[in-house]
Amino acid sequence: DIPTLEECYGEYPKPNKDDHKKHAPNALWSKRISMWKGDITKLQIDAVVNAANESLLGGGGIDGAIHRAAGRELLVECRTLRGCPTGEAKSTKAYRLPSKRIIHTVGPIGENSSKLTSCYNSVLEIVKDEKLKSVAFCCISTGIYGYDNRNAADVALKTVRAWMDSHPNEAREIERVVFCVFLDKDVQIYETLLPHYFPKD
Ligand code: AR6
């Protein structure tokens, strides 16, 4: 019952590499964006984003779920990274996960929009540098770290849209950005905000 990336595309059509020739580029990012509700450790995708802490040595929430599913080898690699400052990101292999890479980012404790913005930008820089074709974000900082869900989703969508607008050539190399939501309230929030930041036409 592991969903393939195709299955998590949802209602959004597949991207067409030539689309940007026919339309204004900024209107097209919606074709590369999806929302998927469920356990991020099940996604067959190039990279999944972990909401970690500065130690990068595991914890509760999604961090615990990813470490449990990936296995002990993930912790061994994480130890070599010597932590990660808030707002930054570091990648590892994905071990027993069906994804290829895990991008660990450390969200702010409480609401700090510039640090949360920095998390999304740092992840996208790794996606670009590693030439990854697809990435699934989780709702960074909105669990144990206590960021308001609506405000965090606003930052997430605004930052991804702004990054795509400011890096159009790199963004065209990314086939899919999935917002992996876990809670019903985030489904509602993303359903409301996605058309605002990624209008379909
Ligand atoms: N798949 C997708 N999303 C999930 C999953 C999952 N398996 N499990 C939880 N979520 P949180 P934070 C959602 O608390 O707020 C850890 O101890 C969850 O519903 O995991 O950034 C770390 O080590 C919420 O929407 O992360 C840090 O110490 C989102 O993931 C601290 O928690 C993030 O919730 C980080 O806190």
PDB file of C-alpha atoms and ligand atoms in Angstrom:
ATOM      1  CA  ASP A   1       0.000   0.000   0.000  1.00  0.00           C
ATOM      2  CA  ILE A   2       2.915   2.347  -0.603  1.00  0.00           C
ATOM      3  CA  PRO A   3       1.706   5.195  -2.812  1.00  0.00           C
ATOM      4  CA  THR A   4       3.760   5.873  -5.881  1.00  0.00           C
ATOM      5  CA  LEU A   5       4.577   9.428  -6.827  1.00  0.00           C
ATOM      6  CA  GLU A   6       2.006   9.122  -9.606  1.00  0.00           C
ATOM      7  CA  GLU A   7      -0.655   8.415  -7.016  1.00  0.00           C
ATOM      8  CA  CYS A   8       0.274  11.431  -4.944  1.00  0.00           C
ATOM      9  CA  TYR A   9       0.047  13.790  -7.905  1.00  0.00           C
ATOM     10  CA  GLY A  10      -3.614  14.159  -6.955  1.00  0.00           C
ATOM     11  CA  GLU A  11      -5.713  16.304  -9.196  1.00  0.00           C
ATOM     12  CA  TYR A  12      -2.761  18.184 -10.599  1.00  0.00           C
ATOM     13  CA  PRO A  13      -1.733  17.180 -14.139  1.00  0.00           C
ATOM     14  CA  LYS A  14       1.785  16.032 -14.923  1.00  0.00           C
ATOM     15  CA  PRO A  15       4.206  18.774 -15.859  1.00  0.00           C
ATOM     16  CA  ASN A  16       5.031  19.287 -19.494  1.00  0.00           C
ATOM     17  CA  LYS A  17       8.601  20.371 -20.141  1.00  0.00           C
ATOM     18  CA  ASP A  18       7.512  22.596 -23.041  1.00  0.00           C
ATOM     19  CA  ASP A  19       4.792  24.395 -21.138  1.00  0.00           C
ATOM     20  CA  HIS A  20       6.955  27.374 -20.412  1.00  0.00           C
ATOM     21  CA  LYS A  21       7.230  28.052 -24.121  1.00  0.00           C
ATOM     22  CA  LYS A  22       3.468  28.390 -24.464  1.00  0.00           C
ATOM     23  CA  HIS A  23       2.587  30.336 -21.349  1.00  0.00           C
ATOM     24  CA  ALA A  24       3.994  32.912 -19.038  1.00  0.00           C
ATOM     25  CA  PRO A  25       6.298  30.854 -16.831  1.00  0.00           C
ATOM     26  CA  ASN A  26       4.909  31.959 -13.502  1.00  0.00           C
ATOM     27  CA  ALA A  27       1.470  30.541 -14.195  1.00  0.00           C
ATOM     28  CA  LEU A  28       2.872  27.053 -14.631  1.00  0.00           C
ATOM     29  CA  TRP A  29       4.278  26.146 -11.278  1.00  0.00           C
ATOM     30  CA  SER A  30       0.869  24.819 -10.173  1.00  0.00           C
ATOM     31  CA  LYS A  31       1.415  21.793 -12.433  1.00  0.00           C
ATOM     32  CA  ARG A  32       4.421  20.812 -10.364  1.00  0.00           C
ATOM     33  CA  ILE A  33       2.737  21.200  -6.983  1.00  0.00           C
ATOM     34  CA  SER A  34       0.683  18.641  -5.058  1.00  0.00           C
ATOM     35  CA  MET A  35      -0.729  18.121  -1.647  1.00  0.00           C
ATOM     36  CA  TRP A  36      -0.729  14.578  -0.245  1.00  0.00           C
ATOM     37  CA  LYS A  37      -2.076  13.517   3.133  1.00  0.00           C
ATOM     38  CA  GLY A  38      -0.329  10.715   4.953  1.00  0.00           C
ATOM     39  CA  ASP A  39       2.872   9.276   6.363  1.00  0.00           C
ATOM     40  CA  ILE A  40       5.861  10.825   4.584  1.00  0.00           C
ATOM     41  CA  THR A  41       7.939   7.670   5.202  1.00  0.00           C
ATOM     42  CA  LYS A  42       5.786   5.850   2.617  1.00  0.00           C
ATOM     43  CA  LEU A  43       6.499   8.200  -0.299  1.00  0.00           C
ATOM     44  CA  GLN A  44       8.470   7.035  -3.312  1.00  0.00           C
ATOM     45  CA  ILE A  45      10.014  10.362  -4.154  1.00  0.00           C
ATOM     46  CA  ASP A  46      13.560  11.676  -4.584  1.00  0.00           C
ATOM     47  CA  ALA A  47      13.621  13.478  -1.244  1.00  0.00           C
ATOM     48  CA  VAL A  48      11.524  13.711   1.886  1.00  0.00           C
ATOM     49  CA  VAL A  49      11.958  16.580   4.327  1.00  0.00           C
ATOM     50  CA  ASN A  50      12.448  15.805   8.003  1.00  0.00           C
ATOM     51  CA  ALA A  51      11.505  18.330  10.690  1.00  0.00           C
ATOM     52  CA  ALA A  52      14.497  17.668  12.924  1.00  0.00           C
ATOM     53  CA  ASN A  53      16.145  19.411  15.873  1.00  0.00           C
ATOM     54  CA  GLU A  54      19.613  20.986  15.998  1.00  0.00           C
ATOM     55  CA  SER A  55      21.222  17.740  17.182  1.00  0.00           C
ATOM     56  CA  LEU A  56      20.002  15.809  14.093  1.00  0.00           C
ATOM     57  CA  LEU A  57      20.031  12.749  16.349  1.00  0.00           C
ATOM     58  CA  GLY A  58      16.313  12.007  16.226  1.00  0.00           C
ATOM     59  CA  GLY A  59      13.343  12.909  18.365  1.00  0.00           C
ATOM     60  CA  GLY A  60       9.556  12.612  18.386  1.00  0.00           C
ATOM     61  CA  GLY A  61       6.971  13.464  15.749  1.00  0.00           C
ATOM     62  CA  ILE A  62       7.985  13.042  12.128  1.00  0.00           C
ATOM     63  CA  ASP A  63      11.661  12.864  13.125  1.00  0.00           C
ATOM     64  CA  GLY A  64      10.966   9.755  15.203  1.00  0.00           C
ATOM     65  CA  ALA A  65       8.858   8.230  12.426  1.00  0.00           C
ATOM     66  CA  ILE A  66      11.610   8.794   9.834  1.00  0.00           C
ATOM     67  CA  HIS A  67      14.368   7.377  12.049  1.00  0.00           C
ATOM     68  CA  ARG A  68      12.250   4.319  12.939  1.00  0.00           C
ATOM     69  CA  ALA A  69      11.397   3.625   9.300  1.00  0.00           C
ATOM     70  CA  ALA A  70      14.879   4.329   7.906  1.00  0.00           C
ATOM     71  CA  GLY A  71      16.713   2.231  10.512  1.00  0.00           C
ATOM     72  CA  ARG A  72      19.778   2.654  12.739  1.00  0.00           C
ATOM     73  CA  GLU A  73      22.117   3.397   9.838  1.00  0.00           C
ATOM     74  CA  LEU A  74      20.442   6.795   9.489  1.00  0.00           C
ATOM     75  CA  LEU A  75      21.504   7.710  13.031  1.00  0.00           C
ATOM     76  CA  VAL A  76      25.070   6.627  12.244  1.00  0.00           C
ATOM     77  CA  GLU A  77      25.209   9.001   9.259  1.00  0.00           C
ATOM     78  CA  CYS A  78      23.470  11.794  11.194  1.00  0.00           C
ATOM     79  CA  ARG A  79      26.151  11.615  13.902  1.00  0.00           C
ATOM     80  CA  THR A  80      28.784  12.491  11.289  1.00  0.00           C
ATOM     81  CA  LEU A  81      26.918  15.722  10.417  1.00  0.00           C
ATOM     82  CA  ARG A  82      27.528  17.272  13.859  1.00  0.00           C
ATOM     83  CA  GLY A  83      24.158  18.961  14.084  1.00  0.00           C
ATOM     84  CA  CYS A  84      22.441  21.672  12.059  1.00  0.00           C
ATOM     85  CA  PRO A  85      21.562  25.268  13.015  1.00  0.00           C
ATOM     86  CA  THR A  86      17.930  26.390  13.027  1.00  0.00           C
ATOM     87  CA  GLY A  87      16.857  27.499   9.551  1.00  0.00           C
ATOM     88  CA  GLU A  88      19.449  25.384   7.742  1.00  0.00           C
ATOM     89  CA  ALA A  89      19.281  21.912   6.147  1.00  0.00           C
ATOM     90  CA  LYS A  90      21.517  18.866   5.582  1.00  0.00           C
ATOM     91  CA  SER A  91      20.843  15.743   3.535  1.00  0.00           C
ATOM     92  CA  THR A  92      21.495  12.045   4.109  1.00  0.00           C
ATOM     93  CA  LYS A  93      20.812   8.771   2.412  1.00  0.00           C
ATOM     94  CA  ALA A  94      17.310   7.416   3.023  1.00  0.00           C
ATOM     95  CA  TYR A  95      18.298   3.812   3.931  1.00  0.00           C
ATOM     96  CA  ARG A  96      15.121   1.729   4.316  1.00  0.00           C
ATOM     97  CA  LEU A  97      12.760   4.487   3.144  1.00  0.00           C
ATOM     98  CA  PRO A  98      11.431   4.265  -0.424  1.00  0.00           C
ATOM     99  CA  SER A  99      12.796   7.758  -1.117  1.00  0.00           C
ATOM    100  CA  LYS A 100      16.378   8.424  -2.276  1.00  0.00           C
ATOM    101  CA  ARG A 101      17.386  11.174   0.154  1.00  0.00           C
ATOM    102  CA  ILE A 102      16.255  12.684   3.429  1.00  0.00           C
ATOM    103  CA  ILE A 103      16.694  16.443   3.770  1.00  0.00           C
ATOM    104  CA  HIS A 104      16.816  17.277   7.464  1.00  0.00           C
ATOM    105  CA  THR A 105      15.908  20.833   8.364  1.00  0.00           C
ATOM    106  CA  VAL A 106      15.537  22.471  11.744  1.00  0.00           C
ATOM    107  CA  GLY A 107      12.498  24.686  12.079  1.00  0.00           C
ATOM    108  CA  PRO A 108      12.165  27.487  14.637  1.00  0.00           C
ATOM    109  CA  ILE A 109      10.725  26.847  18.079  1.00  0.00           C
ATOM    110  CA  GLY A 110       7.656  29.098  18.020  1.00  0.00           C
ATOM    111  CA  GLU A 111       6.763  31.545  15.267  1.00  0.00           C
ATOM    112  CA  ASN A 112       9.747  33.003  13.477  1.00  0.00           C
ATOM    113  CA  SER A 113       8.899  33.542   9.832  1.00  0.00           C
ATOM    114  CA  SER A 114      12.428  34.386   8.675  1.00  0.00           C
ATOM    115  CA  LYS A 115      13.818  31.153  10.164  1.00  0.00           C
ATOM    116  CA  LEU A 116      10.960  29.120   8.681  1.00  0.00           C
ATOM    117  CA  THR A 117      11.473  30.808   5.301  1.00  0.00           C
ATOM    118  CA  SER A 118      15.143  29.893   5.564  1.00  0.00           C
ATOM    119  CA  CYS A 119      14.235  26.210   6.122  1.00  0.00           C
ATOM    120  CA  TYR A 120      12.251  26.023   2.876  1.00  0.00           C
ATOM    121  CA  ASN A 121      14.924  27.892   0.922  1.00  0.00           C
ATOM    122  CA  SER A 122      17.708  25.717   2.349  1.00  0.00           C
ATOM    123  CA  VAL A 123      15.853  22.539   1.360  1.00  0.00           C
ATOM    124  CA  LEU A 124      15.272  23.840  -2.173  1.00  0.00           C
ATOM    125  CA  GLU A 125      18.966  24.708  -2.520  1.00  0.00           C
ATOM    126  CA  ILE A 126      19.838  21.084  -1.661  1.00  0.00           C
ATOM    127  CA  VAL A 127      17.231  19.821  -4.154  1.00  0.00           C
ATOM    128  CA  LYS A 128      18.871  22.021  -6.796  1.00  0.00           C
ATOM    129  CA  ASP A 129      22.469  21.134  -5.878  1.00  0.00           C
ATOM    130  CA  GLU A 130      21.759  17.373  -5.780  1.00  0.00           C
ATOM    131  CA  LYS A 131      19.686  17.617  -8.980  1.00  0.00           C
ATOM    132  CA  LEU A 132      16.718  15.945  -7.305  1.00  0.00           C
ATOM    133  CA  LYS A 133      13.533  15.810  -9.362  1.00  0.00           C
ATOM    134  CA  SER A 134      10.950  15.640  -6.606  1.00  0.00           C
ATOM    135  CA  VAL A 135      10.655  16.592  -2.961  1.00  0.00           C
ATOM    136  CA  ALA A 136       8.005  16.185  -0.267  1.00  0.00           C
ATOM    137  CA  PHE A 137       7.886  18.851   2.432  1.00  0.00           C
ATOM    138  CA  CYS A 138       6.270  18.193   5.793  1.00  0.00           C
ATOM    139  CA  CYS A 139       4.626  20.949   7.828  1.00  0.00           C
ATOM    140  CA  ILE A 140       7.874  22.073   9.476  1.00  0.00           C
ATOM    141  CA  SER A 141       7.611  23.422  13.060  1.00  0.00           C
ATOM    142  CA  THR A 142       3.824  23.002  13.306  1.00  0.00           C
ATOM    143  CA  GLY A 143       3.877  20.071  15.740  1.00  0.00           C
ATOM    144  CA  ILE A 144       6.070  19.960  18.805  1.00  0.00           C
ATOM    145  CA  TYR A 145       7.650  23.328  17.870  1.00  0.00           C
ATOM    146  CA  GLY A 146       4.253  25.031  18.040  1.00  0.00           C
ATOM    147  CA  TYR A 147       4.093  27.222  14.911  1.00  0.00           C
ATOM    148  CA  ASP A 148       0.506  28.216  14.042  1.00  0.00           C
ATOM    149  CA  ASN A 149      -0.564  25.903  11.199  1.00  0.00           C
ATOM    150  CA  ARG A 150      -2.096  28.607   8.984  1.00  0.00           C
ATOM    151  CA  ASN A 151       0.785  31.005   9.404  1.00  0.00           C
ATOM    152  CA  ALA A 152       3.309  28.234   8.741  1.00  0.00           C
ATOM    153  CA  ALA A 153       1.480  27.150   5.585  1.00  0.00           C
ATOM    154  CA  ASP A 154       1.507  30.748   4.397  1.00  0.00           C
ATOM    155  CA  VAL A 155       5.284  30.878   4.824  1.00  0.00           C
ATOM    156  CA  ALA A 156       5.733  27.461   3.179  1.00  0.00           C
ATOM    157  CA  LEU A 157       3.722  28.267   0.062  1.00  0.00           C
ATOM    158  CA  LYS A 158       4.960  31.830  -0.283  1.00  0.00           C
ATOM    159  CA  THR A 159       8.590  30.721   0.019  1.00  0.00           C
ATOM    160  CA  VAL A 160       8.345  27.855  -2.470  1.00  0.00           C
ATOM    161  CA  ARG A 161       6.547  30.097  -4.970  1.00  0.00           C
ATOM    162  CA  ALA A 162       9.095  32.886  -4.534  1.00  0.00           C
ATOM    163  CA  TRP A 163      11.992  30.437  -4.945  1.00  0.00           C
ATOM    164  CA  MET A 164      10.499  29.068  -8.165  1.00  0.00           C
ATOM    165  CA  ASP A 165       9.941  32.587  -9.501  1.00  0.00           C
ATOM    166  CA  SER A 166      13.489  33.612  -8.663  1.00  0.00           C
ATOM    167  CA  HIS A 167      15.087  30.352  -9.941  1.00  0.00           C
ATOM    168  CA  PRO A 168      12.952  29.556 -13.029  1.00  0.00           C
ATOM    169  CA  ASN A 169      15.571  27.407 -14.765  1.00  0.00           C
ATOM    170  CA  GLU A 170      16.254  25.314 -11.667  1.00  0.00           C
ATOM    171  CA  ALA A 171      12.541  25.113 -10.828  1.00  0.00           C
ATOM    172  CA  ARG A 172      11.804  23.662 -14.283  1.00  0.00           C
ATOM    173  CA  GLU A 173      14.155  20.807 -13.447  1.00  0.00           C
ATOM    174  CA  ILE A 174      11.993  19.917 -10.442  1.00  0.00           C
ATOM    175  CA  GLU A 175       9.104  17.791 -11.603  1.00  0.00           C
ATOM    176  CA  ARG A 176       7.165  17.739  -8.362  1.00  0.00           C
ATOM    177  CA  VAL A 177       6.974  19.512  -5.034  1.00  0.00           C
ATOM    178  CA  VAL A 178       4.622  17.695  -2.667  1.00  0.00           C
ATOM    179  CA  PHE A 179       3.247  19.312   0.466  1.00  0.00           C
ATOM    180  CA  CYS A 180       2.836  16.239   2.665  1.00  0.00           C
ATOM    181  CA  VAL A 181       0.216  17.080   5.260  1.00  0.00           C
ATOM    182  CA  PHE A 182      -0.643  14.809   8.154  1.00  0.00           C
ATOM    183  CA  LEU A 183      -3.532  16.458   9.981  1.00  0.00           C
ATOM    184  CA  ASP A 184      -7.042  17.256   8.744  1.00  0.00           C
ATOM    185  CA  LYS A 185      -6.624  20.902   9.702  1.00  0.00           C
ATOM    186  CA  ASP A 186      -3.585  21.153   7.418  1.00  0.00           C
ATOM    187  CA  VAL A 187      -5.541  19.565   4.554  1.00  0.00           C
ATOM    188  CA  GLN A 188      -8.092  22.358   4.908  1.00  0.00           C
ATOM    189  CA  ILE A 189      -5.458  25.073   5.215  1.00  0.00           C
ATOM    190  CA  TYR A 190      -3.464  23.913   2.168  1.00  0.00           C
ATOM    191  CA  GLU A 191      -6.612  23.395   0.105  1.00  0.00           C
ATOM    192  CA  THR A 192      -7.511  26.989   0.834  1.00  0.00           C
ATOM    193  CA  LEU A 193      -4.067  28.509   0.293  1.00  0.00           C
ATOM    194  CA  LEU A 194      -2.690  26.435  -2.622  1.00  0.00           C
ATOM    195  CA  PRO A 195      -4.894  28.109  -5.279  1.00  0.00           C
ATOM    196  CA  HIS A 196      -3.810  31.492  -3.962  1.00  0.00           C
ATOM    197  CA  TYR A 197      -0.070  30.838  -4.277  1.00  0.00           C
ATOM    198  CA  PHE A 198      -0.247  28.417  -7.220  1.00  0.00           C
ATOM    199  CA  PRO A 199      -3.214  29.445  -9.367  1.00  0.00           C
ATOM    200  CA  LYS A 200      -3.925  26.947 -12.112  1.00  0.00           C
ATOM    201  CA  ASP A 201      -4.264  29.581 -14.814  1.00  0.00           C
TER     202      ASP A 201
HETATM  203  N1  AR6 B   1       4.471  11.952   8.064  1.00  0.00           N
HETATM  204  C1  AR6 B   1       4.156  13.228   7.738  1.00  0.00           C
HETATM  205  N2  AR6 B   1       3.941  14.203   8.654  1.00  0.00           N
HETATM  206  C2  AR6 B   1       4.051  13.850   9.939  1.00  0.00           C
HETATM  207  C3  AR6 B   1       4.392  12.545  10.368  1.00  0.00           C
HETATM  208  C4  AR6 B   1       4.612  11.568   9.365  1.00  0.00           C
HETATM  209  N3  AR6 B   1       4.929  10.312   9.647  1.00  0.00           N
HETATM  210  N4  AR6 B   1       4.419  12.534  11.740  1.00  0.00           N
HETATM  211  C5  AR6 B   1       4.121  13.782  12.138  1.00  0.00           C
HETATM  212  N5  AR6 B   1       3.886  14.579  11.068  1.00  0.00           N
HETATM  213  P1  AR6 B   1       6.708  17.585  14.402  1.00  0.00           P
HETATM  214  P2  AR6 B   1       8.235  20.111  14.607  1.00  0.00           P
HETATM  215  C6  AR6 B   1       3.541  16.003  11.020  1.00  0.00           C
HETATM  216  O1  AR6 B   1       6.237  17.736  15.804  1.00  0.00           O
HETATM  217  O2  AR6 B   1       7.028  20.831  15.060  1.00  0.00           O
HETATM  218  C7  AR6 B   1      10.903  16.297  17.069  1.00  0.00           C
HETATM  219  O3  AR6 B   1      11.077  15.799  18.367  1.00  0.00           O
HETATM  220  C8  AR6 B   1       2.925  16.640  12.232  1.00  0.00           C
HETATM  221  O4  AR6 B   1       1.536  16.359  12.291  1.00  0.00           O
HETATM  222  O5  AR6 B   1       7.138  16.248  13.948  1.00  0.00           O
HETATM  223  O6  AR6 B   1       9.091  20.739  13.546  1.00  0.00           O
HETATM  224  C9  AR6 B   1      12.207  16.830  16.482  1.00  0.00           C
HETATM  225  O7  AR6 B   1      13.317  16.042  16.874  1.00  0.00           O
HETATM  226  C10 AR6 B   1       3.192  18.096  11.951  1.00  0.00           C
HETATM  227  O8  AR6 B   1       2.236  18.574  11.006  1.00  0.00           O
HETATM  228  O9  AR6 B   1       7.936  18.601  14.074  1.00  0.00           O
HETATM  229  C11 AR6 B   1      12.264  18.211  17.039  1.00  0.00           C
HETATM  230  O10 AR6 B   1      12.778  18.196  18.349  1.00  0.00           O
HETATM  231  C12 AR6 B   1       4.563  18.086  11.268  1.00  0.00           C
HETATM  232  O11 AR6 B   1       4.770  16.718  10.867  1.00  0.00           O
HETATM  233  C13 AR6 B   1      10.808  18.647  17.050  1.00  0.00           C
HETATM  234  O12 AR6 B   1      10.052  17.440  17.128  1.00  0.00           O
HETATM  235  C14 AR6 B   1       5.710  18.524  12.136  1.00  0.00           C
HETATM  236  O13 AR6 B   1       5.524  18.099  13.477  1.00  0.00           O
HETATM  237  C15 AR6 B   1      10.430  19.341  15.781  1.00  0.00           C
HETATM  238  O14 AR6 B   1       9.120  19.845  15.898  1.00  0.00           O
END
